Amino acid sequence: MPDSIARPSLTPVRGALGLSVAMGMGRFFYTPALPLMVAALHWSSAPGAWIATLNYVGYFIGTLVIAQGWVEPNRFVYRLSLIVSTLGLAAVALTPNLIWQGGIRTIAGIASGLIFVCVTQRIPANSLKPRDGGISYGGVGFGILVSGAIVLAAGSFADWRQLWLICAVVSAIFSIIAWTWPIPARIPQNPTPTEAAAPTETTTDDPAEAATRFDDNRRRAMAILSTGYFFQGGGYIIIGTYLVVLAGPVFGATAAASTWLIAGIATAASPLTWSAVAARIGTVKALTLCYCLQVFGALLAVFGSSPVVLIIAAALFGFTFIGVVMMTIGVGTQLGVANASAKLTSWYSIGQIVGPAIVAAALSEHIAAAFIASAIALAIAMALTLVGVLAGNVGR
């Protein structure tokens, strides 16, 4: 369908499916599929951990090249990344060779990062209704839900190769629909932010001095926000990584798929919910509430010896992490910083790499301590994020 005649009513759905391809399948299908691969290929825990880490590194590279201005988040990059992400899913099935697996997952991570930024940076411009942004961000949860459902539905009769090929087919279908997500063919070199926070007061009559102070304040706010986002990335991924480990003795062989399915359902419902909450009580209070629930979920997982507790922990994980992502990127966009989504996501990606590495090095034998570390990281993230929001003087 030509871009010019793409139906506006389907625009948020196209964004949602783009994020489903990038995140729910391109990045996160590995989580429910890994236990089956480990069992079939007789891997130890090390290969899976290193391959996952390489995917995180790739994701960081994808966001970094846009944040540094080396690659434009334009239509060509977006569409090429959809193709690469889908082919990357199919390529995993070709051989279990660890070098191949690591290389493919690194490339897939790069594509996921590029798609995520291409979609999220255009959500404000492409949202005609307040709920549209929530629908688009809901694609992350929908993709996670689809990933878990594929493994649960087909895992009993399909081997690990066939599961990856099934996921690739679904990703291809989603990519066809997401293809016409409205995104410019060329990005202006010096875009003028349309929603940047403006200085409300000044103690000088010199416009140049007022503008300088505003820019300094905006940079300071972005630096604080980015640091908080780093801790968020590290804290959230510890939960996502080790919740499946806790679920193993409780749910058995279907632990990863079961917890991922619960998290996916919660994640899909999260963006619209938090959009409504933020509109009603303000961004600061909504972020505070979202973070508090996330910290509670991390602490709750410490006692994850029963199905009910694990289900609640998985639901809180899914319900909160995308809410924080959506609201934080929204704040960065309002600050008017160029490529705000890419810059914030780069710091988030570093946290995703550092968090599991620290846990693996120091706390791998103490899962409860890992969740306590996650809760501490998330509490720090909450404090820094709220300071960044207040310092930026964005809509509250």
XYZ file of N, CA, C and O in Angstrom, residues 11-12 14-20 22 73 78 82 113-126 136-137 178 181-183 341:
136
model
N -2.624 3.570 11.720
C -1.271 4.023 12.002
C -0.747 3.507 13.333
O 0.362 2.950 13.388
N -1.486 3.645 14.448
C -0.940 3.108 15.706
C -0.760 1.603 15.680
O 0.148 1.072 16.339
N 0.151 -0.098 13.016
C 1.399 -0.316 12.279
C 2.603 -0.107 13.198
O 3.574 -0.885 13.161
N 2.557 0.929 14.011
C 3.635 1.148 14.969
C 3.732 0.020 15.971
O 4.829 -0.429 16.330
N 2.571 -0.455 16.430
C 2.545 -1.552 17.399
C 3.180 -2.817 16.827
O 3.979 -3.493 17.489
N 2.843 -3.136 15.576
C 3.394 -4.347 14.977
C 4.878 -4.182 14.653
O 5.638 -5.154 14.678
N 5.303 -2.957 14.358
C 6.739 -2.707 14.192
C 7.495 -3.009 15.482
O 8.551 -3.653 15.470
N 6.938 -2.564 16.610
C 7.577 -2.855 17.899
C 7.453 -4.336 18.254
O 8.328 -4.887 18.932
N 6.382 -4.988 17.820
C 6.258 -6.432 18.040
C 7.378 -7.186 17.326
O 7.979 -8.110 17.879
N 10.317 -5.918 16.406
C 11.612 -5.546 16.966
C 11.853 -6.153 18.334
O 12.931 -6.710 18.603
N 17.290 7.863 11.474
C 16.120 6.998 11.691
C 15.052 7.272 10.642
O 13.952 7.752 10.934
N 14.357 2.003 8.643
C 13.266 1.291 9.309
C 12.871 0.032 8.536
O 12.799 -1.067 9.112
N 13.327 -4.043 9.453
C 12.243 -5.025 9.520
C 12.633 -6.306 8.791
O 12.395 -7.420 9.277
N 17.156 -2.498 17.765
C 17.394 -1.149 18.257
C 17.006 -0.079 17.257
O 16.415 0.946 17.611
N 17.321 -0.314 15.983
C 16.984 0.651 14.939
C 15.464 0.778 14.781
O 14.930 1.889 14.680
N 14.759 -0.350 14.774
C 13.296 -0.299 14.638
C 12.682 0.409 15.828
O 11.782 1.251 15.673
N 13.147 0.083 17.037
C 12.574 0.688 18.238
C 12.665 2.210 18.186
O 11.689 2.916 18.462
N 13.824 2.714 17.811
C 13.998 4.164 17.748
C 13.172 4.773 16.619
O 12.528 5.810 16.784
N 13.166 4.120 15.453
C 12.398 4.628 14.312
C 10.906 4.734 14.638
O 10.221 5.644 14.161
N 10.405 3.801 15.439
C 8.994 3.839 15.804
C 8.736 4.835 16.932
O 7.873 5.707 16.818
N 9.489 4.715 18.019
C 9.185 5.529 19.209
C 9.408 7.020 18.981
O 8.691 7.839 19.548
N 10.394 7.376 18.140
C 10.620 8.807 17.894
C 9.504 9.429 17.069
O 9.312 10.643 17.097
N 8.748 8.597 16.342
C 7.668 9.123 15.511
C 6.298 8.988 16.161
O 5.308 9.457 15.609
N 6.212 8.344 17.318
C 4.914 8.168 17.966
C 4.223 9.495 18.272
O 3.024 9.647 17.983
N 4.916 10.500 18.850
C 4.215 11.770 19.106
C 3.637 12.400 17.841
O 2.497 12.887 17.844
N 4.404 12.382 16.748
C 3.948 12.999 15.497
C 2.834 12.197 14.835
O 1.974 12.766 14.150
N 2.830 10.874 15.040
C 1.853 10.011 14.365
C 0.622 9.713 15.215
O -0.251 8.951 14.777
N 0.454 1.978 20.189
C 1.735 1.674 19.549
C 2.693 0.991 20.514
O 3.300 -0.040 20.187
N 2.843 1.556 21.704
C 3.746 0.946 22.687
C 3.245 -0.433 23.117
O 4.038 -1.278 23.540
N 3.333 -3.467 9.176
C 4.078 -2.351 9.776
C 4.858 -1.544 8.744
O 5.360 -0.462 9.055
N 4.335 2.327 8.304
C 4.416 3.260 9.436
C 4.961 4.592 8.927
O 6.008 4.647 8.303
N 4.239 5.712 9.157
C 4.672 7.003 8.591
C 6.002 7.476 9.180
O 6.104 7.742 10.381
N 6.999 7.543 8.329
C 8.323 7.993 8.745
C 8.983 8.659 7.540
O 8.877 8.151 6.413
N 14.917 9.678 21.996
C 14.621 8.257 22.171
C 15.875 7.407 22.025
O 16.128 6.496 22.825
